[in-house]
PDB file of C-alpha atoms in Angstrom:
ATOM      1  CA  MET A   1       2.158  -8.396  14.228  1.00 78.00           C
ATOM      2  CA  ASN A   2      -1.101  -6.838  13.011  1.00 89.00           C
ATOM      3  CA  ILE A   3      -2.422  -8.569   9.858  1.00 95.00           C
ATOM      4  CA  PRO A   4      -6.142  -7.827   9.455  1.00 97.00           C
ATOM      5  CA  THR A   5      -8.122 -10.684   7.912  1.00 96.00           C
ATOM      6  CA  ASN A   6     -10.425  -8.386   5.900  1.00 96.00           C
ATOM      7  CA  LEU A   7      -7.570  -7.171   3.673  1.00 97.00           C
ATOM      8  CA  LYS A   8      -5.635  -8.657   0.737  1.00 98.00           C
ATOM      9  CA  TYR A   9      -1.833  -8.511   0.563  1.00 98.00           C
ATOM     10  CA  THR A  10       1.053  -8.574  -1.889  1.00 97.00           C
ATOM     11  CA  LYS A  11       4.518 -10.151  -1.783  1.00 96.00           C
ATOM     12  CA  ASP A  12       5.807  -6.551  -1.868  1.00 95.00           C
ATOM     13  CA  HIS A  13       4.167  -5.899   1.524  1.00 97.00           C
ATOM     14  CA  GLU A  14       1.274  -3.724   0.391  1.00 97.00           C
ATOM     15  CA  TRP A  15      -2.229  -4.209   1.738  1.00 98.00           C
ATOM     16  CA  VAL A  16      -5.402  -3.779  -0.304  1.00 98.00           C
ATOM     17  CA  LEU A  17      -8.965  -3.064   0.779  1.00 98.00           C
ATOM     18  CA  VAL A  18     -11.373  -3.644  -2.112  1.00 97.00           C
ATOM     19  CA  ASP A  19     -14.699  -1.798  -2.023  1.00 96.00           C
ATOM     20  CA  GLY A  20     -16.593  -2.293  -5.282  1.00 96.00           C
ATOM     21  CA  ASP A  21     -14.310  -1.092  -8.091  1.00 96.00           C
ATOM     22  CA  VAL A  22     -12.067   0.998  -5.812  1.00 98.00           C
ATOM     23  CA  ALA A  23      -9.074  -0.344  -3.876  1.00 98.00           C
ATOM     24  CA  THR A  24      -7.408   1.459  -1.001  1.00 98.00           C
ATOM     25  CA  VAL A  25      -3.676   0.661  -0.793  1.00 98.00           C
ATOM     26  CA  GLY A  26      -1.032   1.088   1.884  1.00 98.00           C
ATOM     27  CA  ILE A  27       1.982  -0.745   3.263  1.00 97.00           C
ATOM     28  CA  THR A  28       1.695  -3.452   5.911  1.00 97.00           C
ATOM     29  CA  ASP A  29       2.552  -3.264   9.593  1.00 97.00           C
ATOM     30  CA  PHE A  30       5.466  -5.618   8.827  1.00 97.00           C
ATOM     31  CA  ALA A  31       6.761  -3.288   6.078  1.00 96.00           C
ATOM     32  CA  GLN A  32       6.611  -0.148   8.190  1.00 96.00           C
ATOM     33  CA  LYS A  33       8.482  -1.906  11.013  1.00 95.00           C
ATOM     34  CA  GLU A  34      11.163  -3.085   8.575  1.00 95.00           C
ATOM     35  CA  LEU A  35      11.544   0.422   7.117  1.00 96.00           C
ATOM     36  CA  GLY A  36      11.665   2.227  10.455  1.00 95.00           C
ATOM     37  CA  ASP A  37      10.656   5.856  10.936  1.00 96.00           C
ATOM     38  CA  ILE A  38       8.979   7.062   7.752  1.00 97.00           C
ATOM     39  CA  VAL A  39       9.821  10.654   6.919  1.00 97.00           C
ATOM     40  CA  TYR A  40       8.324  11.118   3.444  1.00 97.00           C
ATOM     41  CA  VAL A  41       5.779   9.524   1.105  1.00 97.00           C
ATOM     42  CA  GLU A  42       5.882  10.547  -2.561  1.00 96.00           C
ATOM     43  CA  VAL A  43       3.173   9.698  -5.083  1.00 96.00           C
ATOM     44  CA  GLU A  44       3.451  11.495  -8.428  1.00 94.00           C
ATOM     45  CA  THR A  45       1.077   9.160 -10.271  1.00 96.00           C
ATOM     46  CA  LEU A  46      -2.231  10.751  -9.251  1.00 95.00           C
ATOM     47  CA  ASP A  47      -4.751  10.583 -12.142  1.00 96.00           C
ATOM     48  CA  GLN A  48      -2.512   8.153 -14.057  1.00 97.00           C
ATOM     49  CA  THR A  49      -3.485   4.638 -15.111  1.00 97.00           C
ATOM     50  CA  LEU A  50      -0.844   2.047 -14.262  1.00 97.00           C
ATOM     51  CA  ASP A  51      -0.460  -1.676 -14.676  1.00 97.00           C
ATOM     52  CA  LYS A  52      -0.265  -4.130 -11.801  1.00 97.00           C
ATOM     53  CA  ASP A  53       3.233  -4.182 -10.250  1.00 96.00           C
ATOM     54  CA  GLU A  54       4.240  -0.785 -11.700  1.00 97.00           C
ATOM     55  CA  VAL A  55       5.864   1.675  -9.284  1.00 97.00           C
ATOM     56  CA  PHE A  56       3.285   4.232  -8.105  1.00 97.00           C
ATOM     57  CA  GLY A  57       5.432   6.081  -5.594  1.00 97.00           C
ATOM     58  CA  THR A  58       8.138   5.849  -2.974  1.00 97.00           C
ATOM     59  CA  VAL A  59       8.319   5.788   0.782  1.00 97.00           C
ATOM     60  CA  GLU A  60      11.358   7.297   2.460  1.00 97.00           C
ATOM     61  CA  ALA A  61      12.498   6.207   5.896  1.00 96.00           C
ATOM     62  CA  VAL A  62      15.449   7.560   7.881  1.00 93.00           C
ATOM     63  CA  LYS A  63      17.836   4.961   6.434  1.00 89.00           C
ATOM     64  CA  THR A  64      16.314   3.924   3.093  1.00 94.00           C
ATOM     65  CA  VAL A  65      13.981   4.689   0.198  1.00 95.00           C
ATOM     66  CA  SER A  66      11.638   1.973  -1.054  1.00 95.00           C
ATOM     67  CA  ASP A  67       9.485   1.822  -4.193  1.00 96.00           C
ATOM     68  CA  LEU A  68       5.725   1.273  -3.867  1.00 97.00           C
ATOM     69  CA  PHE A  69       4.258  -1.224  -6.318  1.00 97.00           C
ATOM     70  CA  LEU A  70       0.669  -1.054  -7.485  1.00 97.00           C
ATOM     71  CA  PRO A  71      -1.099  -4.292  -6.493  1.00 97.00           C
ATOM     72  CA  LEU A  72      -3.865  -3.959  -9.090  1.00 97.00           C
ATOM     73  CA  SER A  73      -4.076  -2.316 -12.517  1.00 98.00           C
ATOM     74  CA  GLY A  74      -6.065   0.888 -12.566  1.00 98.00           C
ATOM     75  CA  GLU A  75      -6.188   4.661 -12.218  1.00 98.00           C
ATOM     76  CA  ILE A  76      -4.771   6.350  -9.112  1.00 98.00           C
ATOM     77  CA  ILE A  77      -7.804   8.466  -8.160  1.00 98.00           C
ATOM     78  CA  GLU A  78      -6.785   9.714  -4.705  1.00 97.00           C
ATOM     79  CA  PHE A  79      -3.645  10.301  -2.645  1.00 97.00           C
ATOM     80  CA  ASN A  80      -3.754  10.559   1.133  1.00 98.00           C
ATOM     81  CA  ASP A  81      -2.724  14.237   1.302  1.00 96.00           C
ATOM     82  CA  SER A  82      -2.361  14.079   5.082  1.00 97.00           C
ATOM     83  CA  LEU A  83       0.841  12.070   4.586  1.00 97.00           C
ATOM     84  CA  GLU A  84       2.547  15.150   3.147  1.00 95.00           C
ATOM     85  CA  SER A  85       2.600  16.843   6.552  1.00 96.00           C
ATOM     86  CA  ALA A  86       2.397  13.695   8.716  1.00 97.00           C
ATOM     87  CA  PRO A  87       4.179  10.743   7.015  1.00 97.00           C
ATOM     88  CA  GLU A  88       4.553   9.110  10.427  1.00 96.00           C
ATOM     89  CA  LYS A  89       0.889   8.036  10.157  1.00 97.00           C
ATOM     90  CA  VAL A  90       2.213   5.126   8.085  1.00 97.00           C
ATOM     91  CA  ASN A  91       4.098   3.972  11.189  1.00 97.00           C
ATOM     92  CA  THR A  92       1.428   4.681  13.768  1.00 97.00           C
ATOM     93  CA  ASP A  93      -1.663   3.512  11.817  1.00 97.00           C
ATOM     94  CA  PRO A  94      -0.643   1.656   8.647  1.00 97.00           C
ATOM     95  CA  TYR A  95      -4.117   0.151   8.056  1.00 97.00           C
ATOM     96  CA  GLY A  96      -6.075   3.321   8.924  1.00 96.00           C
ATOM     97  CA  ASP A  97      -4.858   6.924   8.629  1.00 97.00           C
ATOM     98  CA  GLY A  98      -1.626   5.696   6.988  1.00 98.00           C
ATOM     99  CA  TRP A  99      -3.292   4.524   3.753  1.00 98.00           C
ATOM    100  CA  MET A 100      -1.548   5.865   0.639  1.00 98.00           C
ATOM    101  CA  VAL A 101      -3.678   5.761  -2.505  1.00 98.00           C
ATOM    102  CA  LYS A 102      -7.070   4.791  -3.871  1.00 98.00           C
ATOM    103  CA  VAL A 103      -7.210   3.035  -7.229  1.00 98.00           C
ATOM    104  CA  LYS A 104     -10.118   2.602  -9.642  1.00 98.00           C
ATOM    105  CA  ILE A 105      -9.613  -1.043 -10.535  1.00 98.00           C
ATOM    106  CA  SER A 106      -9.480  -1.780 -14.276  1.00 97.00           C
ATOM    107  CA  ASP A 107      -9.197  -5.596 -14.078  1.00 96.00           C
ATOM    108  CA  ALA A 108     -11.216  -7.100 -11.224  1.00 95.00           C
ATOM    109  CA  SER A 109      -9.819 -10.590 -11.917  1.00 97.00           C
ATOM    110  CA  GLU A 110      -6.441  -9.419 -10.546  1.00 97.00           C
ATOM    111  CA  VAL A 111      -7.961  -9.320  -7.028  1.00 96.00           C
ATOM    112  CA  GLU A 112      -7.816 -13.134  -7.080  1.00 96.00           C
ATOM    113  CA  THR A 113      -4.012 -12.964  -7.437  1.00 96.00           C
ATOM    114  CA  LEU A 114      -3.590 -11.186  -4.084  1.00 98.00           C
ATOM    115  CA  LEU A 115      -2.611 -12.974  -0.899  1.00 98.00           C
ATOM    116  CA  SER A 116      -5.018 -13.735   1.935  1.00 97.00           C
ATOM    117  CA  SER A 117      -4.007 -12.800   5.489  1.00 97.00           C
ATOM    118  CA  GLU A 118      -3.007 -16.436   6.076  1.00 97.00           C
ATOM    119  CA  ASP A 119      -0.860 -16.504   2.929  1.00 97.00           C
ATOM    120  CA  TYR A 120       0.772 -13.235   3.966  1.00 97.00           C
ATOM    121  CA  LYS A 121       1.495 -14.550   7.480  1.00 96.00           C
ATOM    122  CA  ALA A 122       3.199 -17.561   5.887  1.00 97.00           C
ATOM    123  CA  LEU A 123       5.209 -15.266   3.582  1.00 96.00           C
ATOM    124  CA  ILE A 124       6.662 -13.220   6.463  1.00 96.00           C
ATOM    125  CA  GLY A 125       6.902 -16.130   8.877  1.00 94.00           C
ATOM    126  CA  ALA A 126       4.408 -14.674  11.368  1.00 87.00           C
TER     127      ALA A 126
END
């Protein structure tokens, strides 16, 4: 199981890479394996400001649809457009080309509420 130590995580299986006041968000390797083959990623919240834990989109796999929860409050400033034509990137490279959105963080103190890689490993029993 790939759980990079330079990222933060959520109990909802999203990963977060914080760079200044911008956070890149995607789903974890564990989540993509649980979902199976991803066929569609939908994010209709571009340019919207959402609160932490609000739904920012959905990911559709062959057998299920799952909501995506925003790990930090802020404005969705970018969507990974390449996922429209190649949603399988979430399966093949969840921490790289499979990223989903970038968020301009509105409350930096929320970063402290995210899980470390060790905490996330404990959560999923890895």
